[in-house]
Short mmCIF file of N, CA and C in Angstrom, two decimals:
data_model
loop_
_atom_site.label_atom_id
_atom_site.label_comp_id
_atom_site.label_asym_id
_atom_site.label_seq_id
_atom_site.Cartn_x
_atom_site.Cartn_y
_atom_site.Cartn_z
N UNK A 1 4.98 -3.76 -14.39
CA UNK A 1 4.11 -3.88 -13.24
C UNK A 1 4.88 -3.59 -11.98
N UNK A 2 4.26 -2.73 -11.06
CA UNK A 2 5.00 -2.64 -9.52
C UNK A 2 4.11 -2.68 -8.60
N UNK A 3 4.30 -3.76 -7.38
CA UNK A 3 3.60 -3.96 -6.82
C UNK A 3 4.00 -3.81 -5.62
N UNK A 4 3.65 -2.86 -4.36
CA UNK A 4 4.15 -2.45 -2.99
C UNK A 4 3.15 -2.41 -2.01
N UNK A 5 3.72 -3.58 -1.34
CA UNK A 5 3.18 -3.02 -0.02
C UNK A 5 4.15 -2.55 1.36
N UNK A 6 2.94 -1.70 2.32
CA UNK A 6 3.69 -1.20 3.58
C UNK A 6 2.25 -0.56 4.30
N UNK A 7 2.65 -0.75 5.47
CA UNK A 7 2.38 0.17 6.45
C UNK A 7 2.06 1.49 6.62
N UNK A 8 2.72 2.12 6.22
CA UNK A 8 2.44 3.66 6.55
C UNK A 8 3.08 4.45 5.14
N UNK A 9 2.62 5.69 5.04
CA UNK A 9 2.86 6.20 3.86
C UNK A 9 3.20 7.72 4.29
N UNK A 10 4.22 8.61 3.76
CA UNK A 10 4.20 9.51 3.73
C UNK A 10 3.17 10.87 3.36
N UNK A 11 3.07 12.00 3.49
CA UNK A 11 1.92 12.96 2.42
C UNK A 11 3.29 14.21 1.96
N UNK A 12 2.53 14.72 1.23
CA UNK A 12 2.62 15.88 0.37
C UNK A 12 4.72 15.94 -0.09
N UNK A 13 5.45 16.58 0.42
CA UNK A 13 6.82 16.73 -0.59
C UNK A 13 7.39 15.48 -0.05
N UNK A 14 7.13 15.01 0.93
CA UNK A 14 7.99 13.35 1.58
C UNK A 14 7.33 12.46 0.76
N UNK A 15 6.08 12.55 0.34
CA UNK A 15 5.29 11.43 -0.65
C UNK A 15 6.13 11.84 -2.09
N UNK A 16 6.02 12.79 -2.51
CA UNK A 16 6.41 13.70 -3.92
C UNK A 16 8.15 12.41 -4.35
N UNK A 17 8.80 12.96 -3.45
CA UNK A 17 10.21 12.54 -3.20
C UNK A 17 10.03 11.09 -2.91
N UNK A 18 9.64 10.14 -2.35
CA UNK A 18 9.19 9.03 -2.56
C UNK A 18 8.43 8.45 -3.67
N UNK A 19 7.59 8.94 -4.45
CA UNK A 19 6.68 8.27 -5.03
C UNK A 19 6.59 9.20 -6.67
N UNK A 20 7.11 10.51 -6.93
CA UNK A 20 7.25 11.00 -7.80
C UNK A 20 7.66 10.48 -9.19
N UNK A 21 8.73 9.76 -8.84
CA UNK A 21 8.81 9.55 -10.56
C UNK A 21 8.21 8.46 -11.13
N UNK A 22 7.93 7.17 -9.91
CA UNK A 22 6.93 6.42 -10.18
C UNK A 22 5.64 6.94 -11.28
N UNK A 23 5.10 7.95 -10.22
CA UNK A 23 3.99 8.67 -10.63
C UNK A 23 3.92 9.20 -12.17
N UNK A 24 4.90 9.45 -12.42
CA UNK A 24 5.07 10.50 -13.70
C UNK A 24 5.14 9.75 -14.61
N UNK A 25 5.89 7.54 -14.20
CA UNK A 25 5.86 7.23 -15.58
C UNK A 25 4.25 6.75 -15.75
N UNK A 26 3.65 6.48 -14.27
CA UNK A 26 1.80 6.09 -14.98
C UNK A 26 1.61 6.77 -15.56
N UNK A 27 1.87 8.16 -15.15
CA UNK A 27 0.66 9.06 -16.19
C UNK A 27 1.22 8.99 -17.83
N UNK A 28 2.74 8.94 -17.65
CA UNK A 28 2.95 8.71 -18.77
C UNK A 28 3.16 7.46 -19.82
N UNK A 29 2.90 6.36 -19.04
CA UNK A 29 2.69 4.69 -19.88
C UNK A 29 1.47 4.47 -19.29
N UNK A 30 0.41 4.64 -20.47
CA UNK A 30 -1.10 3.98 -19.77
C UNK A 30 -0.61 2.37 -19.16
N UNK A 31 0.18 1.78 -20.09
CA UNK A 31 0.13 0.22 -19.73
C UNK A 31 0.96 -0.01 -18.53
N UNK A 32 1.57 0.78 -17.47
CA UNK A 32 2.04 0.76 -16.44
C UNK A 32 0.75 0.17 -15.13
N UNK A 33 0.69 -0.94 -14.75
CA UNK A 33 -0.03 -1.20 -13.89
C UNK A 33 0.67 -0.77 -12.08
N UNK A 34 0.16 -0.58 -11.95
CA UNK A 34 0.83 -0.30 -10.49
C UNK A 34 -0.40 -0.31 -9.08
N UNK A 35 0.06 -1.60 -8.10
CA UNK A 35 -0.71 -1.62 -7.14
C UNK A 35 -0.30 -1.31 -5.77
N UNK A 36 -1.12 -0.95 -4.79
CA UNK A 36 -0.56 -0.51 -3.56
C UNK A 36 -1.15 -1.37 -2.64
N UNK A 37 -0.97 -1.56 -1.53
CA UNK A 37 -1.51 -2.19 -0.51
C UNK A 37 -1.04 -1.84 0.37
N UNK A 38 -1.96 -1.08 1.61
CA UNK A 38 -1.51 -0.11 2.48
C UNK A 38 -2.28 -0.60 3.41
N UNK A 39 -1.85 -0.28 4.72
CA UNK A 39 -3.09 -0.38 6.07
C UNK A 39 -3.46 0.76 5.97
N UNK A 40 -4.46 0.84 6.95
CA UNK A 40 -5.75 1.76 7.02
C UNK A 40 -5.72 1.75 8.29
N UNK A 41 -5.34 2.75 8.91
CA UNK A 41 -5.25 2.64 10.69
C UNK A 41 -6.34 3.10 11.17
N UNK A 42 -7.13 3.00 12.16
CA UNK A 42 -7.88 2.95 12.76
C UNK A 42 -7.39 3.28 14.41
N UNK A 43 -7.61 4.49 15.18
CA UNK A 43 -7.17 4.63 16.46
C UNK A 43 -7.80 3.94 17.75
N UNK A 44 -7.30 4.22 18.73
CA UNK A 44 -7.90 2.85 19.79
C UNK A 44 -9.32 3.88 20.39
N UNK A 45 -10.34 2.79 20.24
CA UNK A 45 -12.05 3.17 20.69
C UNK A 45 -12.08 4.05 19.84
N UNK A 46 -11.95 4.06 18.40
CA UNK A 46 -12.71 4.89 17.64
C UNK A 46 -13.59 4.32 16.84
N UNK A 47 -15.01 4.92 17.25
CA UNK A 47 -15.85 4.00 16.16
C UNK A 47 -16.71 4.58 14.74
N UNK A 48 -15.76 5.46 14.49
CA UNK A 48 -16.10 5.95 13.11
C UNK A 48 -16.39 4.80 12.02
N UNK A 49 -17.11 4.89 11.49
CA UNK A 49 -17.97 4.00 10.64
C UNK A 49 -16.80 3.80 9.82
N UNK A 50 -16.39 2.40 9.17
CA UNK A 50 -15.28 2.19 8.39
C UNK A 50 -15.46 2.49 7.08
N UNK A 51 -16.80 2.81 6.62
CA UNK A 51 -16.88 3.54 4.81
C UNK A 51 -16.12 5.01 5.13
N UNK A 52 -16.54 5.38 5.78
CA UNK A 52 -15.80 6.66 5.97
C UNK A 52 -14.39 6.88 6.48
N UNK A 53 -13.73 5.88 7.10
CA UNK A 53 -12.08 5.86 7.02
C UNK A 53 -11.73 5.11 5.85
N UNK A 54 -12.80 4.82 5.19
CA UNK A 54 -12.17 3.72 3.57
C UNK A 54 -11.70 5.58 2.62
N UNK A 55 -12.95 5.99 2.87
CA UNK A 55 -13.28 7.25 2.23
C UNK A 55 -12.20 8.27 2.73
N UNK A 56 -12.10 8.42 3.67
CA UNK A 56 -10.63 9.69 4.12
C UNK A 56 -9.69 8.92 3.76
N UNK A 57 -8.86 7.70 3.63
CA UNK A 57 -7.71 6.92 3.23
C UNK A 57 -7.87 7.51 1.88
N UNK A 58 -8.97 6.82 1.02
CA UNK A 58 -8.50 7.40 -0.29
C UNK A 58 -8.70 9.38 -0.62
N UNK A 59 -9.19 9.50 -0.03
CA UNK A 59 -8.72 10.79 -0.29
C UNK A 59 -7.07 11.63 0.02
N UNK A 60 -7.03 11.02 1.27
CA UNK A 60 -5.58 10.95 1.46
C UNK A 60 -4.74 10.96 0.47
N UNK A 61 -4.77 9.96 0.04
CA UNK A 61 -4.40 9.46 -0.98
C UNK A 61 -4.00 10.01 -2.35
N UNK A 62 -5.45 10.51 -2.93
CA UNK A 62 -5.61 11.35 -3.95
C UNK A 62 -4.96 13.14 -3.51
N UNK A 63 -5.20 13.24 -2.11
CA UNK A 63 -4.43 14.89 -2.09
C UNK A 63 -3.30 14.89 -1.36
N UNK A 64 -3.30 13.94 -0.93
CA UNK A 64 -1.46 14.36 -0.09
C UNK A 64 -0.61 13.20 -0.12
N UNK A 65 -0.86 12.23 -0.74
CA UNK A 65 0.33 11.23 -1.25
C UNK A 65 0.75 11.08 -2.06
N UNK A 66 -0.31 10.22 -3.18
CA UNK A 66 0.08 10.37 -4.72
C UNK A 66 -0.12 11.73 -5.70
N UNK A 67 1.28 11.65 -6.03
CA UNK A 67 1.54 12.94 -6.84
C UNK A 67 1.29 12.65 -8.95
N UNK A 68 0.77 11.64 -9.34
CA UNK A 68 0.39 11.90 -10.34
C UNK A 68 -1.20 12.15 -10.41
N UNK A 69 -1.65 12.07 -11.84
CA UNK A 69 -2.63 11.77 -12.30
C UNK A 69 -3.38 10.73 -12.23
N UNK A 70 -3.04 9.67 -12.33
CA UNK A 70 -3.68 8.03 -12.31
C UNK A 70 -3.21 7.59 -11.34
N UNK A 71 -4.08 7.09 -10.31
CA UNK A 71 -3.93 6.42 -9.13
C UNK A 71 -3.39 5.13 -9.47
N UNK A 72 -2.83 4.75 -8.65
CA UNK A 72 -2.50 3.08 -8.07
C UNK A 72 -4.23 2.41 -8.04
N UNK A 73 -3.81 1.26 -8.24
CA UNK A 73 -4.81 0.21 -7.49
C UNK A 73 -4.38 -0.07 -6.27
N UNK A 74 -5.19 0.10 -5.17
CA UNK A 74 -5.10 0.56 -3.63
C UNK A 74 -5.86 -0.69 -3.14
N UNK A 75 -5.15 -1.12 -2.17
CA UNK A 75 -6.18 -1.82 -1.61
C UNK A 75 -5.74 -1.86 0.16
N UNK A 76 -6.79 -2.89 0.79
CA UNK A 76 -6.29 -2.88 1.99
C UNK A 76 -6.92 -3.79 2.81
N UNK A 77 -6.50 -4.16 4.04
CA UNK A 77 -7.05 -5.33 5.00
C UNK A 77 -8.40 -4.62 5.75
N UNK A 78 -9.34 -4.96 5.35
CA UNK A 78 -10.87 -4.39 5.75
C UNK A 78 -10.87 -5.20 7.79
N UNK A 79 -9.73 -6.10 7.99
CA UNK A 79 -9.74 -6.66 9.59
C UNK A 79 -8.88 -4.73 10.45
N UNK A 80 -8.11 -4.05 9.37
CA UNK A 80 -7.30 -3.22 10.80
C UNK A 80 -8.47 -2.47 10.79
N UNK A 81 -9.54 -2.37 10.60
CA UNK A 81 -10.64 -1.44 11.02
C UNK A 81 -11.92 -1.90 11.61
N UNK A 82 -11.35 -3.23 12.02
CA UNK A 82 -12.23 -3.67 13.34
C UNK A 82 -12.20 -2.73 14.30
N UNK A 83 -13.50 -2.54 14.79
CA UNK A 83 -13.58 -1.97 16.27
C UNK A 83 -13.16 -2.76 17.50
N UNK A 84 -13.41 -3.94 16.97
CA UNK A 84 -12.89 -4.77 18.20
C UNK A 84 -11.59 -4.68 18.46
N UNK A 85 -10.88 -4.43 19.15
CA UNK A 85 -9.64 -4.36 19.02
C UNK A 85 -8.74 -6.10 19.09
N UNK A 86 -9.41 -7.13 19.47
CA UNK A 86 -9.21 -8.44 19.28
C UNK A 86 -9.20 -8.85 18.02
N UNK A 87 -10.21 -8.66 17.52
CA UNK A 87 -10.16 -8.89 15.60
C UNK A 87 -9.40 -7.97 14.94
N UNK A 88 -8.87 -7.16 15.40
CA UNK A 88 -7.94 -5.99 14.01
C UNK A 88 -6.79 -6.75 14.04
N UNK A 89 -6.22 -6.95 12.97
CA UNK A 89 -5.03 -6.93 11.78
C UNK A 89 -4.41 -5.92 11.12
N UNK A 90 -3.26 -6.11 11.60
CA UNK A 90 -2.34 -5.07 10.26
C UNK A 90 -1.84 -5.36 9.04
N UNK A 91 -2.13 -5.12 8.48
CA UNK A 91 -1.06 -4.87 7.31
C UNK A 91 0.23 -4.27 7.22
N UNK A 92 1.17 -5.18 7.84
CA UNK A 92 2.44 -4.73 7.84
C UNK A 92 3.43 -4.82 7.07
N UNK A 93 3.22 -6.02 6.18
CA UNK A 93 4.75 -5.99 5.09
C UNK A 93 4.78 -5.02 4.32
N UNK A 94 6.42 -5.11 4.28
CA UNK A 94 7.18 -3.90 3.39
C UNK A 94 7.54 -4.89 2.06
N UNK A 95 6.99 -4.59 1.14
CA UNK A 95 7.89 -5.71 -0.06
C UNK A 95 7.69 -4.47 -1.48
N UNK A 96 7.95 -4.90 -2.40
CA UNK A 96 7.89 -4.34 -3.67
C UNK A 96 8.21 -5.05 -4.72
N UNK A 97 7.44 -5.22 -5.40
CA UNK A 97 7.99 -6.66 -6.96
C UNK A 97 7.84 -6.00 -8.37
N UNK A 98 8.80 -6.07 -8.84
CA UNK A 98 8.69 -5.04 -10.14
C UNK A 98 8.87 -6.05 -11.18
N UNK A 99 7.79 -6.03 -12.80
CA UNK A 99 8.05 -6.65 -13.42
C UNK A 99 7.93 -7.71 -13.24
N UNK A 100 7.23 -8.79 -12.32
CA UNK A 100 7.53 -9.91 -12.20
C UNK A 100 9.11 -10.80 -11.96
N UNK A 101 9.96 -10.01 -12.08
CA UNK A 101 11.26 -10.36 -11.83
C UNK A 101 12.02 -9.89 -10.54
N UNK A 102 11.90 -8.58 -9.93
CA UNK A 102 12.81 -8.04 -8.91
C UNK A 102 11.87 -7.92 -7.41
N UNK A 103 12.37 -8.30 -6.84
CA UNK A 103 11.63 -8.50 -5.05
C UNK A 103 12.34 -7.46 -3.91
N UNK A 104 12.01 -6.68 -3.51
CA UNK A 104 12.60 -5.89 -2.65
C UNK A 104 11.66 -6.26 -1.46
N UNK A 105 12.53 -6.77 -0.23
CA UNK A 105 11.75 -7.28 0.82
C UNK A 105 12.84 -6.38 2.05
N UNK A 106 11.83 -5.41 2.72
CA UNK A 106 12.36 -4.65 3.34
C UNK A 106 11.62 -4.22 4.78
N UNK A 107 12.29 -3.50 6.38
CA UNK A 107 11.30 -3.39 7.10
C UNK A 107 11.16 -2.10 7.20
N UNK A 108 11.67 -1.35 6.11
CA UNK A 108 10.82 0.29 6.28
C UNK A 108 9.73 0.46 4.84
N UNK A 109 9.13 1.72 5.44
CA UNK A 109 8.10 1.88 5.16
C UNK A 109 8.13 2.99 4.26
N UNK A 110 7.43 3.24 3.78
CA UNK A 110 7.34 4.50 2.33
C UNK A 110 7.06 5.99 3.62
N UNK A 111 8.07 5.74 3.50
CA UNK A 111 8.18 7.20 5.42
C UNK A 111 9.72 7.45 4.66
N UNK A 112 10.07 9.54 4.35
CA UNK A 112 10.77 9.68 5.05
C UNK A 112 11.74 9.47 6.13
N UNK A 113 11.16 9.58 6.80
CA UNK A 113 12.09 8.30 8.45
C UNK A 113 12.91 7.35 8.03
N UNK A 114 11.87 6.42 7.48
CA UNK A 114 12.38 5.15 7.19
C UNK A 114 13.30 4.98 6.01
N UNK A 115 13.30 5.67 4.99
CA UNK A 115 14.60 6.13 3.98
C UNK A 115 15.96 6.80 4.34
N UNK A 116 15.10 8.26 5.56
CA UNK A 116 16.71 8.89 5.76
C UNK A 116 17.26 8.55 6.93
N UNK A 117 16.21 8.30 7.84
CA UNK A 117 16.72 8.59 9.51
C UNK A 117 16.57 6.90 10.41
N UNK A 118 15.95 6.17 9.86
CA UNK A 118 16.15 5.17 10.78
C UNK A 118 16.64 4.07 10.36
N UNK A 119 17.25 3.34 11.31
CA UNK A 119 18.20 2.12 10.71
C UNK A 119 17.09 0.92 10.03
N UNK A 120 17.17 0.55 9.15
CA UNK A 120 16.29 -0.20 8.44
C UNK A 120 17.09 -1.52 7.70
N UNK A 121 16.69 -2.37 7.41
CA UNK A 121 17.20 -3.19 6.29
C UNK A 121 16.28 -3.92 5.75
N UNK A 122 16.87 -4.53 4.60
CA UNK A 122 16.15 -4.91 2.99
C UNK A 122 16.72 -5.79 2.57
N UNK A 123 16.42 -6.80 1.58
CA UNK A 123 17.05 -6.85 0.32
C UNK A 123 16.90 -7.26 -0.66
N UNK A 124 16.87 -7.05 -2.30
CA UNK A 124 16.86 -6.93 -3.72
C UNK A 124 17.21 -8.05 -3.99
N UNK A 125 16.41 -9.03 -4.32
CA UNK A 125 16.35 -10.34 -4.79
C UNK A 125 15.76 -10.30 -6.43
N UNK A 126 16.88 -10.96 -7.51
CA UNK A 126 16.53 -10.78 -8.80
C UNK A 126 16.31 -12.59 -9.34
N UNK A 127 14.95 -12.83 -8.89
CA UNK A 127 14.68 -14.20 -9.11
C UNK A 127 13.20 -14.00 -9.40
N UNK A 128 13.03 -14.32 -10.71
CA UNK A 128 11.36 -14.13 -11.40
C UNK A 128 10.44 -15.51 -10.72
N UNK A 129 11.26 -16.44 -9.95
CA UNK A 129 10.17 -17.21 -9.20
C UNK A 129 9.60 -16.61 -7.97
N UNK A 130 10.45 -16.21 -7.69
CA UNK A 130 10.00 -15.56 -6.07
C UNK A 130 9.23 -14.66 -6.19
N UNK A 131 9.53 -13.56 -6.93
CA UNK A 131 8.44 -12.61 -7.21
C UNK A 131 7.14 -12.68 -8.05
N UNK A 132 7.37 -13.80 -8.29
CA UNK A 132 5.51 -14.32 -8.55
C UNK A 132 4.90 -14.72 -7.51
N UNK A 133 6.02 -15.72 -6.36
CA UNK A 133 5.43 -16.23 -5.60
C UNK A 133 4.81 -15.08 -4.54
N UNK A 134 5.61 -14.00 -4.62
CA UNK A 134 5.40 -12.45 -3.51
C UNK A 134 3.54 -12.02 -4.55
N UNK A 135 3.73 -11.92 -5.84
CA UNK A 135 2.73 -11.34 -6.21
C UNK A 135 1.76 -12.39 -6.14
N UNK A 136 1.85 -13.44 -6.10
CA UNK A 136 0.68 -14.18 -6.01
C UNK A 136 -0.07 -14.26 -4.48
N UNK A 137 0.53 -14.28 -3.98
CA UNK A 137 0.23 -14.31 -2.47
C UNK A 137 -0.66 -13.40 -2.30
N UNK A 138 -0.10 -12.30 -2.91
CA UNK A 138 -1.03 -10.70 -2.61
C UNK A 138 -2.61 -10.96 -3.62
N UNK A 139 -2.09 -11.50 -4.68
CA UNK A 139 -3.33 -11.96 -5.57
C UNK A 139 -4.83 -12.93 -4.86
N UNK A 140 -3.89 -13.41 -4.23
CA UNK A 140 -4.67 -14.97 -3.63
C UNK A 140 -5.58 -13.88 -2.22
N UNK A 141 -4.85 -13.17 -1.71
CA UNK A 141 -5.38 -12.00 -0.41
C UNK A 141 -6.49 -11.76 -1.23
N UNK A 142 -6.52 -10.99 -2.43
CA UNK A 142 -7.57 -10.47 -3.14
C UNK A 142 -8.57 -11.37 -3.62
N UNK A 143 -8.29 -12.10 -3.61
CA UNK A 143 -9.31 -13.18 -4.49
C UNK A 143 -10.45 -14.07 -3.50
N UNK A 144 -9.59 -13.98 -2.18
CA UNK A 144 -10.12 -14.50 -0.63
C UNK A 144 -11.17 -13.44 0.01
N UNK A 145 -10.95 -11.96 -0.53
CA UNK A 145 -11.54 -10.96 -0.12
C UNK A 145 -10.78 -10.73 1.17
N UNK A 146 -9.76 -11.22 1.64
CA UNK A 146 -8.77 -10.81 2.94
C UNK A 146 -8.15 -9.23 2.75
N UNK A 147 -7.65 -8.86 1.30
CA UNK A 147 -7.38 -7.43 0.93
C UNK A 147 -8.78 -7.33 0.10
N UNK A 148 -9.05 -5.69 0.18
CA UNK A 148 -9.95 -5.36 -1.01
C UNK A 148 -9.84 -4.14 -1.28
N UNK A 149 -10.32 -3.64 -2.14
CA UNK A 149 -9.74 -2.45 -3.12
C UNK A 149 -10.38 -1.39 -2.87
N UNK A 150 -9.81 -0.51 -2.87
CA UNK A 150 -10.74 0.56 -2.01
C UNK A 150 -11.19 1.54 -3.56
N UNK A 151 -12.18 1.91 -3.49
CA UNK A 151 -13.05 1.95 -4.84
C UNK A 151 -12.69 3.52 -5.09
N UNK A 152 -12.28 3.07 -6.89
CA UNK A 152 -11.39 4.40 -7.16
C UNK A 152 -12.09 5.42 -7.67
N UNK A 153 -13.80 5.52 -7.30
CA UNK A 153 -15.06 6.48 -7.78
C UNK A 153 -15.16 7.13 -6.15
N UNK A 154 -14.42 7.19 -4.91
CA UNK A 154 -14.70 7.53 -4.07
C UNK A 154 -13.69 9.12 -3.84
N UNK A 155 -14.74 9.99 -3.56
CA UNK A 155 -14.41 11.69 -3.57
C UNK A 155 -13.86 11.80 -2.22
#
């Protein structure tokens, strides 16, 4: 199981190079679960209807980020696409929990940038309590309806 969240995401050979071999083992272990949790930005006074930035995110998604076959389970904070700009929320943590055992808690982002060019730090914690406690948290978001999944029948 790998479970990541962040902020911002790369597209097309910066996603490839980020997210590639991930990709290659879903397609190739059906039993590979893998979830994402991303913000969904929303620009200032834009009031594009939020099904339709749910709808360009995942398409995004499907053509210029993820480079396999089988998507991630995607989800996201349905508050950063308040119009109000008082009620929006980000979704900002950087974390990653693999297996239930390994915690990578970091402040860059699945960016190019943030891998080659900007000063960043992290760090790789190998304690199977903590990283339940990281995945549960994200579980408990979902279960509150605070994250929700952005629906993987959307073109």
């Amino acid at each position: 199981t790998v479970l990541i969240s962040t902020f911002a995401l790369d597209e097309q050979k910066k996603a490839e190079a980020l997210f590639g071999e991930l990709a290659a083992r879903m397609d190739s272990e059906p039993s590979l679960s893998v979830r994402v949790f991303a913000n969904i930005h929303r620009r200032h006074q834009d009031k594009t209807p939020t099904s339709t930035l749910v709808r360009e995110f995942a398409s995004r998604i499907r053509e210029q980020v993820w480079p396999g076959k089988r998507l991630p389970e995607l989800f996201y904070d349905p508050r950063s696409l308040e119009t109000e700009t008082k009620k929006r929320a980000v979704l900002h943590a950087k974390a990653i929990v693999v297996d239930g055992r390994f915690t990578f808690l970091t402040s860059a982002n699945f960016t190019e940038a943030a891998q080659q060019r900007n000063i960043e730090a992290g760090v790789l914690i190998d304690d199977p309590r903590l990283a339940e406690r990281v995945s549960r948290q994200f579980d408990l978001f979902v279960e509150r309806g605070i994250f929700r999944r952005v629906p993987s029948d959307i073109k």
